[in-house]
Coordinates of C-alpha atoms in Angstrom, one line a residue:
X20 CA 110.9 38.0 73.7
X21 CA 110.5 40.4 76.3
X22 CA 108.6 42.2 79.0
X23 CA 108.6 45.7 80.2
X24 CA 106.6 47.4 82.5
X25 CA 106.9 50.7 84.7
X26 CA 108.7 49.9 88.0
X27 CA 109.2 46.1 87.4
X28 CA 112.5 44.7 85.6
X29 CA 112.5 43.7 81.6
X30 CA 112.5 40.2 81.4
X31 CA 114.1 38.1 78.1
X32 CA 112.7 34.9 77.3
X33 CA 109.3 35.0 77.5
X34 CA 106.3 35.1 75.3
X35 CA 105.2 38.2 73.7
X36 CA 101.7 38.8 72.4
X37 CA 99.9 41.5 70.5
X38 CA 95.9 41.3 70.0
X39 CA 92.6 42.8 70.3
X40 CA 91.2 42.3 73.7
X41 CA 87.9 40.0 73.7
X42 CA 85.1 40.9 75.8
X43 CA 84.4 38.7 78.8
X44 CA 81.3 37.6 79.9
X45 CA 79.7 39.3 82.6
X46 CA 79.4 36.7 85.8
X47 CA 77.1 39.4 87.5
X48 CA 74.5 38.4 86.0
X49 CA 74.9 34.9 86.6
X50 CA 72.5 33.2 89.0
X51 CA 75.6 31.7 90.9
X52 CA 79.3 32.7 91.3
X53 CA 81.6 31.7 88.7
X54 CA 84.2 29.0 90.1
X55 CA 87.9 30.3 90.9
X56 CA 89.4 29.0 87.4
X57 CA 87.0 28.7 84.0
X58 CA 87.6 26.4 81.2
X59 CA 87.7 28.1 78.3
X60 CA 88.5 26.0 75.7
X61 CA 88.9 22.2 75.0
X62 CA 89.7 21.7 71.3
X63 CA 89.2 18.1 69.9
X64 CA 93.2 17.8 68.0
X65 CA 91.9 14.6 66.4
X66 CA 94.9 13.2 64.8
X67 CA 96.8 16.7 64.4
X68 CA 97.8 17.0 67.9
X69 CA 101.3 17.9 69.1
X70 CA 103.9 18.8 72.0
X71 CA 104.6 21.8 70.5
X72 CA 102.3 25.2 70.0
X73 CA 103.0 28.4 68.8
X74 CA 100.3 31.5 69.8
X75 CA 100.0 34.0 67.9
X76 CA 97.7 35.6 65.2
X77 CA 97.4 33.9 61.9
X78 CA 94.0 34.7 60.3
X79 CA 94.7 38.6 60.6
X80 CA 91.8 39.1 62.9
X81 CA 93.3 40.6 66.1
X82 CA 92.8 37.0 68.2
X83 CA 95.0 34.3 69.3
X84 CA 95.4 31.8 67.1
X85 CA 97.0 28.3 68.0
X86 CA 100.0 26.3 65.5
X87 CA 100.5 22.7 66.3
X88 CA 103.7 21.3 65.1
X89 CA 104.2 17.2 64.7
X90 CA 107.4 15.8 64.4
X91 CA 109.3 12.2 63.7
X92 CA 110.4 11.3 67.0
X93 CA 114.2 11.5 68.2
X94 CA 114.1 14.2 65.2
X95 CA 113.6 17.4 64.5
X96 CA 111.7 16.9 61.5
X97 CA 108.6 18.3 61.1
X98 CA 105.9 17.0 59.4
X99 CA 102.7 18.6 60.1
X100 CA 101.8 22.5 60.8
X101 CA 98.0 22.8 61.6
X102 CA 96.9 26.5 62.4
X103 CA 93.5 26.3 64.6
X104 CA 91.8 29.3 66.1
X105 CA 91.6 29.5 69.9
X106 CA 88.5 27.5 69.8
X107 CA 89.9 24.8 67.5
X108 CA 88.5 25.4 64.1
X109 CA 90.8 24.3 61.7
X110 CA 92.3 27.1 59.3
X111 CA 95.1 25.7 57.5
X112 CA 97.6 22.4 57.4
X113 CA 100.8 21.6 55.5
X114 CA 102.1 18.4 55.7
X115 CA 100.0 15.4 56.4
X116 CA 98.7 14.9 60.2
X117 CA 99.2 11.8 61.8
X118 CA 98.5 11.0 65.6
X119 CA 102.0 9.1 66.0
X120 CA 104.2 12.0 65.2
X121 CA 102.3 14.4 68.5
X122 CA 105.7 13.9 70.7
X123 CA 108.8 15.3 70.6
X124 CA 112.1 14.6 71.3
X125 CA 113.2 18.0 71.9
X126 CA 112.0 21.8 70.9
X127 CA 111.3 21.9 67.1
X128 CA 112.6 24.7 64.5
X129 CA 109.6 26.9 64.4
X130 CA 108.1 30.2 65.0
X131 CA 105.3 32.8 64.4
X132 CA 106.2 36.2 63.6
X133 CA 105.9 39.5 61.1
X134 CA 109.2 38.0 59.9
X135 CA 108.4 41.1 56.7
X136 CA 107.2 43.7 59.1
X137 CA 104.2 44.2 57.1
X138 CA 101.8 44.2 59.8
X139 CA 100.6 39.9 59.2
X140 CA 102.4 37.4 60.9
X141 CA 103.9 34.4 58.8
X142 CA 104.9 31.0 60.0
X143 CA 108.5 30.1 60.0
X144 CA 110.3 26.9 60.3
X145 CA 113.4 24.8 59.2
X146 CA 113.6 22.3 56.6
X147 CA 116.0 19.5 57.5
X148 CA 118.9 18.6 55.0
X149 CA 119.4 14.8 54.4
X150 CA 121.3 13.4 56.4
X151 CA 123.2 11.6 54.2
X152 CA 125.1 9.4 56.9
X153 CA 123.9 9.9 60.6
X154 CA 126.1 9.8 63.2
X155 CA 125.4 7.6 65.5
X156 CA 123.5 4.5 63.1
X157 CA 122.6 2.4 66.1
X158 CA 120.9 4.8 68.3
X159 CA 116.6 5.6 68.1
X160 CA 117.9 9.7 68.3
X161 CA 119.4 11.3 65.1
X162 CA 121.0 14.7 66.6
X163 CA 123.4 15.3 63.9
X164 CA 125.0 13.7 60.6
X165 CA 128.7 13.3 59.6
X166 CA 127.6 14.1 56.3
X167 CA 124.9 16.1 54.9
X168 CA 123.7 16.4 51.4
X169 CA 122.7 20.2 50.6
X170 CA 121.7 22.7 53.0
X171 CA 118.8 23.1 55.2
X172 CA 115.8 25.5 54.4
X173 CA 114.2 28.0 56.4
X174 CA 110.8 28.0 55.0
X175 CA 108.4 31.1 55.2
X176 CA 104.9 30.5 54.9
X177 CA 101.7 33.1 54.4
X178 CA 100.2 32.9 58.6
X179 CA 96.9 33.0 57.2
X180 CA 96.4 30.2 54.4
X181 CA 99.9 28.0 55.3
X182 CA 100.7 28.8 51.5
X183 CA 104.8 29.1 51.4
X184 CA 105.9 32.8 50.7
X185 CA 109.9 32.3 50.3
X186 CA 112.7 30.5 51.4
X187 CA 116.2 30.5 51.8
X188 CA 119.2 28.4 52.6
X189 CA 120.9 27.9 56.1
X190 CA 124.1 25.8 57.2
X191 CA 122.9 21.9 57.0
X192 CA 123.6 21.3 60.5
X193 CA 120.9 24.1 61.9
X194 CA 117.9 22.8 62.4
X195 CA 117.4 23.1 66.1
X196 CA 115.3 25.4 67.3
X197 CA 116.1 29.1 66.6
X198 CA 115.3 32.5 67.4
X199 CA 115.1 35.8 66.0
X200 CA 117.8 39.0 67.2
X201 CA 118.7 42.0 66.1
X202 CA 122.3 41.4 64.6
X203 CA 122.8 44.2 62.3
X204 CA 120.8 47.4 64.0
X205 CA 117.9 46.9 62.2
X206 CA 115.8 48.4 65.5
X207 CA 114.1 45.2 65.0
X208 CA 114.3 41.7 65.6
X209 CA 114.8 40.7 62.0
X210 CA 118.0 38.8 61.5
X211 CA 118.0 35.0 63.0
X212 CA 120.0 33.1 65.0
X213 CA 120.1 28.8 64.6
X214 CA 122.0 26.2 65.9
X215 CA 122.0 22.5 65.9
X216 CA 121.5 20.4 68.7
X217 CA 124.3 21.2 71.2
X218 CA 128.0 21.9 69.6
X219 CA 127.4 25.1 67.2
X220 CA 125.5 28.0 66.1
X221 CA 124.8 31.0 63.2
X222 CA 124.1 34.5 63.3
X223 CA 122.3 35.1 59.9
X224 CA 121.2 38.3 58.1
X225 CA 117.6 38.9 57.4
X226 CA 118.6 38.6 53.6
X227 CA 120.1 35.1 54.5
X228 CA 123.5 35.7 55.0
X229 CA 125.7 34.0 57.4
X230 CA 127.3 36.7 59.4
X231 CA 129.3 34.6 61.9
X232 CA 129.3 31.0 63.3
X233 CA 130.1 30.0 66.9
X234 CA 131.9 26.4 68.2
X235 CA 131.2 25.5 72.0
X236 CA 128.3 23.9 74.3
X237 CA 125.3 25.7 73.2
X238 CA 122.4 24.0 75.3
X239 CA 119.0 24.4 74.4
X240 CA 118.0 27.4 73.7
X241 CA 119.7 30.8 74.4
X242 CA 118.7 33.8 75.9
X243 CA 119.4 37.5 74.6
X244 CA 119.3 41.3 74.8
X245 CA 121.1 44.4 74.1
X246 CA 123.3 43.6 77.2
X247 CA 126.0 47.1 76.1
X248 CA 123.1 49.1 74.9
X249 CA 125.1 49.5 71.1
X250 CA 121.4 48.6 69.5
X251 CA 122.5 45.3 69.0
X252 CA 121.8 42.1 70.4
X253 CA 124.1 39.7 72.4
X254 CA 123.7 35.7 72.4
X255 CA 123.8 34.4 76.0
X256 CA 124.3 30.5 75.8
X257 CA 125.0 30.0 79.4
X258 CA 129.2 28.7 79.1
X259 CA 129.9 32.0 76.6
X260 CA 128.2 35.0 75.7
X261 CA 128.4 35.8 72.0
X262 CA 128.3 39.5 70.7
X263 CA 126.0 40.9 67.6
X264 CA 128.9 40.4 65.4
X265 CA 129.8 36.7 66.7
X266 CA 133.3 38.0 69.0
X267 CA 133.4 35.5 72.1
X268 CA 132.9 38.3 75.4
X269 CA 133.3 35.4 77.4
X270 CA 133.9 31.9 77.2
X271 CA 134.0 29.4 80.4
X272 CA 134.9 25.7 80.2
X273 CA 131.5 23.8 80.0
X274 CA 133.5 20.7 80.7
X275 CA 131.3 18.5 79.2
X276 CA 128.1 19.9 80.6
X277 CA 125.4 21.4 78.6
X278 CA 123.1 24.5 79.2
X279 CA 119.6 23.5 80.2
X280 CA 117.7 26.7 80.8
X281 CA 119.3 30.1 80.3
X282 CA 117.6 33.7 81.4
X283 CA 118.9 37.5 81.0
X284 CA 117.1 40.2 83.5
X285 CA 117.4 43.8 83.1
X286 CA 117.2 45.4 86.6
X287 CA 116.1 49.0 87.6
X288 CA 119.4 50.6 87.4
X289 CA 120.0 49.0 84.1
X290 CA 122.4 46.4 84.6
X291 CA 121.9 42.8 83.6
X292 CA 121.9 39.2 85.3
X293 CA 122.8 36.3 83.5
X294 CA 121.6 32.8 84.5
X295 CA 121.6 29.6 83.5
X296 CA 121.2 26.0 84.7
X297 CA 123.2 22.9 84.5
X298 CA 124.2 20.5 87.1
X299 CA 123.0 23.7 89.1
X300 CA 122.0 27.1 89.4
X301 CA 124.5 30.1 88.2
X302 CA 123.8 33.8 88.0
X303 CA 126.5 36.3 85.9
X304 CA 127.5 39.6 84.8
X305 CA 127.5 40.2 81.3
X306 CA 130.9 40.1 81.6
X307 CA 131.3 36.4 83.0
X308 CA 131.8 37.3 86.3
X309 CA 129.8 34.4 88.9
X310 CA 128.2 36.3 91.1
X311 CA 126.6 33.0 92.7
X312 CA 125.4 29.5 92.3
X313 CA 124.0 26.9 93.9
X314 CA 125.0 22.9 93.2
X315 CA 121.6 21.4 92.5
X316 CA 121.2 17.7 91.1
X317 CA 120.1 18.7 88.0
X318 CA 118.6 22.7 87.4
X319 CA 116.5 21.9 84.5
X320 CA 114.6 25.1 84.5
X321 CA 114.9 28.6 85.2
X322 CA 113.3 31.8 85.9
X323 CA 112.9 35.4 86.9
X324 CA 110.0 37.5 87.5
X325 CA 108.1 39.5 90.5
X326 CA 107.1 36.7 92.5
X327 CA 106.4 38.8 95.7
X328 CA 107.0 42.6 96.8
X329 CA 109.7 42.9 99.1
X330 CA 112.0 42.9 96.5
X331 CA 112.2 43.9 92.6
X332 CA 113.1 40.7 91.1
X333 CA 113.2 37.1 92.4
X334 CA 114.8 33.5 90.6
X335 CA 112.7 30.4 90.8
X336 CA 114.9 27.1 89.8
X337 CA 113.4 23.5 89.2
X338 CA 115.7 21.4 90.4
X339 CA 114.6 17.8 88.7
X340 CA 116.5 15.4 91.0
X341 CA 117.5 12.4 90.4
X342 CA 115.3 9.4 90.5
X343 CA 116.9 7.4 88.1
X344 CA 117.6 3.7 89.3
X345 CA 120.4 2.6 91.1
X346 CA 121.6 6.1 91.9
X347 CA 120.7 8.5 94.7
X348 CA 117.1 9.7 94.7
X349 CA 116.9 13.2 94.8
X350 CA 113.5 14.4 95.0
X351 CA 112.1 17.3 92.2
X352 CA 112.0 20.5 94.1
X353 CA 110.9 24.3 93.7
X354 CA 113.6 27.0 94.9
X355 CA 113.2 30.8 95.2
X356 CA 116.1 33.1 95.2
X357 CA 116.5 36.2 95.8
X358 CA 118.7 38.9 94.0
X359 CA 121.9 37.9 95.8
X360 CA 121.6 33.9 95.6
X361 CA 119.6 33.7 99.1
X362 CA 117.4 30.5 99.3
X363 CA 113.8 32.2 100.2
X364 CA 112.0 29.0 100.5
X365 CA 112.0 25.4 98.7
X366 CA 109.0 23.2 98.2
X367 CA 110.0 19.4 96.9
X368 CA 107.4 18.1 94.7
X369 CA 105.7 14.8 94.8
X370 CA 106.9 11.5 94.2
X371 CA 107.7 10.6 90.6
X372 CA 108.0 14.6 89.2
X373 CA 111.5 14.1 87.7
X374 CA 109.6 15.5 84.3
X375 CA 108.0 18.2 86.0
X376 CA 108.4 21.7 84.9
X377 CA 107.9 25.3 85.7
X378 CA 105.9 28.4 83.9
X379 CA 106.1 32.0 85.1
X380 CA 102.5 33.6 85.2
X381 CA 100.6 36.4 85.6
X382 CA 97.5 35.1 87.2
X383 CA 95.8 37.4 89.5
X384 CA 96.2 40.8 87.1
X385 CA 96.1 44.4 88.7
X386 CA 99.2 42.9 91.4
X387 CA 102.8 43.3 91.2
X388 CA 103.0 39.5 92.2
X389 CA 103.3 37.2 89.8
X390 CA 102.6 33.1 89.9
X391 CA 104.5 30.2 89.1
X392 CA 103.0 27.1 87.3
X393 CA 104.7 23.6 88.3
X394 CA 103.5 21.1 85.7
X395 CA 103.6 17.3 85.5
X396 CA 103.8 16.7 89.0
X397 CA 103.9 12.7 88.8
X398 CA 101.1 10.6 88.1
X399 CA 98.0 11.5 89.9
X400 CA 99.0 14.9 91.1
X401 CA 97.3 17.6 89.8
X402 CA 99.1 20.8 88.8
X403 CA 100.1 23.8 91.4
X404 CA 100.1 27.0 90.9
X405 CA 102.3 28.7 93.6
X406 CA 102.2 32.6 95.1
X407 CA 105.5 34.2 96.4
X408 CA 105.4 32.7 100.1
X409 CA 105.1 29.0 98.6
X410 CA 101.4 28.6 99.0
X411 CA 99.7 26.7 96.1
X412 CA 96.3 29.5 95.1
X413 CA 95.5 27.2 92.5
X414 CA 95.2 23.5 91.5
X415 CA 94.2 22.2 87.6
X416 CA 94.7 20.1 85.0
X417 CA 94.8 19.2 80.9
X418 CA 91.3 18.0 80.2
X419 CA 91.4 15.5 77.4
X420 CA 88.9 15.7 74.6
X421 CA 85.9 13.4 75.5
X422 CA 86.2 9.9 74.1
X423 CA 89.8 10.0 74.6
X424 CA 91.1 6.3 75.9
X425 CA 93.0 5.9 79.3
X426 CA 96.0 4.9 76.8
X427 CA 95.9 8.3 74.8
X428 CA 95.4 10.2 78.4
X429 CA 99.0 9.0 79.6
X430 CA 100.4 10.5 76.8
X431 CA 102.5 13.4 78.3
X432 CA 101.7 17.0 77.7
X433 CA 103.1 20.9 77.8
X434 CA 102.0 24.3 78.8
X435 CA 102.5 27.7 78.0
X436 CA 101.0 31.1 79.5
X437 CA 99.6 33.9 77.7
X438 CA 96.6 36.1 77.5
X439 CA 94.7 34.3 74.8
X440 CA 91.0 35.5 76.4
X441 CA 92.0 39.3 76.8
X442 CA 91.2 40.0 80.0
X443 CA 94.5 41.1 80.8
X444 CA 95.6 38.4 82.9
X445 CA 97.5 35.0 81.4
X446 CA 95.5 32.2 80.4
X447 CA 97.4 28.2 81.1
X448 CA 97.0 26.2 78.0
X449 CA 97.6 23.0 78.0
X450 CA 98.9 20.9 75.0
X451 CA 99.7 17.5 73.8
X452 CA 99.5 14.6 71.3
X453 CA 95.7 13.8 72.7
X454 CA 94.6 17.1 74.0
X455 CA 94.8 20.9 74.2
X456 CA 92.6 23.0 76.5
X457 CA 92.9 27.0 78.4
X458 CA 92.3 27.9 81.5
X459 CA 91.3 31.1 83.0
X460 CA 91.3 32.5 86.3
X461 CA 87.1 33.6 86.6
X462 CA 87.7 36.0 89.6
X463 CA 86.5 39.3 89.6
X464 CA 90.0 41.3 88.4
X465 CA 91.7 43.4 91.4
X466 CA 91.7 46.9 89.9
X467 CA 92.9 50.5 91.6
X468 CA 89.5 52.4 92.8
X469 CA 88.5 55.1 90.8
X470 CA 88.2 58.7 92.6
X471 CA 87.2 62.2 91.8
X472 CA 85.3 61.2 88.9
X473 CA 83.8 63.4 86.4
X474 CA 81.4 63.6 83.6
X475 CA 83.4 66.3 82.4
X476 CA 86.2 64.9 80.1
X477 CA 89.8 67.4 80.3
X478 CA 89.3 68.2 84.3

């Protein structure tokens, strides 16, 4: 998961596609001017739809395609995979659909990738083992067991018909989400790395073999890279760093606390930033040193990218605040940092956003700027999309299939940013249990001006 482009810093933990570009139609020819954002698609997700979406190509055909995963919720038990294309046609499901199991509790066990390099993507996810005595009876979440029966299963199935390929066994207790890391100097992401929902994780082989196991406050999903350039992959959990072969580099007391968001940033001159966000926001070096933080109520979501020019990399953290009842009432609210921990601006968000959440976003194309998405931005607000100075360019939001209740419409939703309509700039698209949709930005593209041009190809 990462980003790299000439004169801008490579960034870990975002999405990363490969396809064919599709053409886009031509608005010059269009009796009027296109508006400032297009929808692209709305797909009807009937009784399929979910909280969670995968991109990526499944059908073999260059495009985008779309995987909706459905869950039992306070689990991480899937139930239903339902590969669509970007317009919503319907290529393959395993498991059985069912419009109750659309939300989730947390981020499910599930990914699309050329897990056998052969040039075709497959669909990956985690089996659960039974929990054969749950640890906590009483409560509606079931995190973990204090007994399992068996192991759990990661399950590899063909991208393009859902048809199951192979399988092989992982520790019980792994069936959080997971990602994929170069462990053994493969010079390619092939080996894995799972963890249950907080307390420990696994380092396994591509052959499935477990090649180390970690004990400490994991949070929710770690960030990674080849922070000592040995061609090997480090685990960056937020508390403790982990190296390739599972040696602690550094370990800090999480003293309770949990990991919400963590990021890794390679700069210019090659050395890395760490981040993560708990109670607040905390930048490190790869060797644990605290370079700076901020207390923030609560710093659910973190950052880095190219938000403006006057400087190579900038953080944005959402704080969530605190509106719970009977406490202090801390308002949601937007923060930019700079390099060295300098507030640039903060914008609080309106009333009722304690859920809201943030998605970098390259919007405009041709610009070294990017955008920031702030989602779910309490009832009645629509989304913002936010430049480098603070100034929203943008306002949208998820359009429900038609003949969707006011009931199925307060259902809450996701998003996610990538360039599903190949015109080389990132595409929102919105999904939940009652809705999925993409938009695009339908202004001409910025691009550099061509000069001494020639019919004359070689001079």
């Amino acid at each position: 998961m990462s980003i790299s482009n000439a004169g801008l810093p490579l960034i870990v933990g975002a999405i990363v596609l490969a396809m064919t570009p599709r053409v886009v139609q031509d608005c010059a020819a269009q009796d009027k001017p296109p508006e400032p954002i297009r929808l692209v698609s709305n797909i009807d997700v009937r009784d399929f739809g979910a909280e969670q979406l995968r991109i990526g190509d499944l059908n073999g055909d260059g495009a985008p395609d779309f995987l909706f995963a459905q869950s039992v919720y306070g689990t991480r038990e899937i139930t239903c995979l339902t590969a669509t294309t970007f317009s919503g046609e319907i290529l393959w499901q395993y498991g059985k659909p069912n419009a109750d199991n659309g939300r989730i509790y947390s981020d499910l066990p599930v990914q699309v990738y050329d897990w056998d390099n052969d040039g075709r993507n497959e669909v990956m996810f985690v089996r659960q083992a039974k929990y054969a005595e749950v640890d906590d009876p009483k409560s509606w979440v079931r995190e973990r067991a204090r007994r399992y029966e068996g192991d759990a299963a990661m399950i590899v199935l063909e991208g393009a018909t859902g048809k199951e390929k192979s399988r092989f066994a992982i520790p019980a207790p792994a069936d959080d989400c997971f990602i994929f890391a170069d462990l053994t100097g493969r010079g390619r992401r092939e080996d894995l790395v799972v963890k249950d929902r907080y307390w420990n994780m696994w380092g396994v082989s591509h052959e499935g073999k477990v090649l180390w196991s970690y004990s400490g406050s994991v949070g929710h999903f770690p960030a990674y890279g080849d922070f000592d350039n040995d061609g090997r992959d480090e685990v960056f959990v937020g508390f403790a760093l982990i190296d390739h072969d599972g040696k602690v580099l550094f370990q800090k007391d999480p003293r309770g606390a949990h990991q919400d968001a963590a990021y890794a940033v390679r700069l210019n001159d090659g050395s890395w930033r760490l981040l993560f966000g708990n109670g607040g926001i905390h930048c490190l070096m790869p060797d644990g040193k605290e370079l700076w933080h901020h207390t923030l109520a609560e710093a659910q979501h973190v950052v880095a990218g190219r938000f403006r020019n006057d400087s190579e990399v900038q953080f944005m953290v959402l704080d969530r605040g605190h509106p719970r009842p009977g406490g202090d009432r801390h308002p949601a609210t937007l923060y930019l940092y700079d390099l060295a921990g300098r507030e640039l601006w903060r914008k609080v968000q309106p009333e009722g956003s304690w859920a809201a959440a943030i998605v970098p976003l390259d919007w405009s194309g041709g610009e070294s700027s990017m955008r920031l998405l702030a989602y779910n931005r309490g009832p009645g607000n629509p989304d913002a999309i936010y430049d480098g100075d603070g100034n929203i360019v943008d306002t949208l939001t998820i359009q429900h299939t038609p003949g969707r209740t006011d009931e199925d419409k307060k259902v809450g939703y996701y998003c996610l940013r990538a360039d599903v309509w190949g015109d080389g700039r990132e595409e929102v698209i919105y999904f939940g249990g009652r809705a999925a949709c993409v938009w695009t930005n339908a202004r001409p593209l910025a691009l550099p001006t061509l000069y001494n041009s020639t019919l004359y190809p070689g001079m």
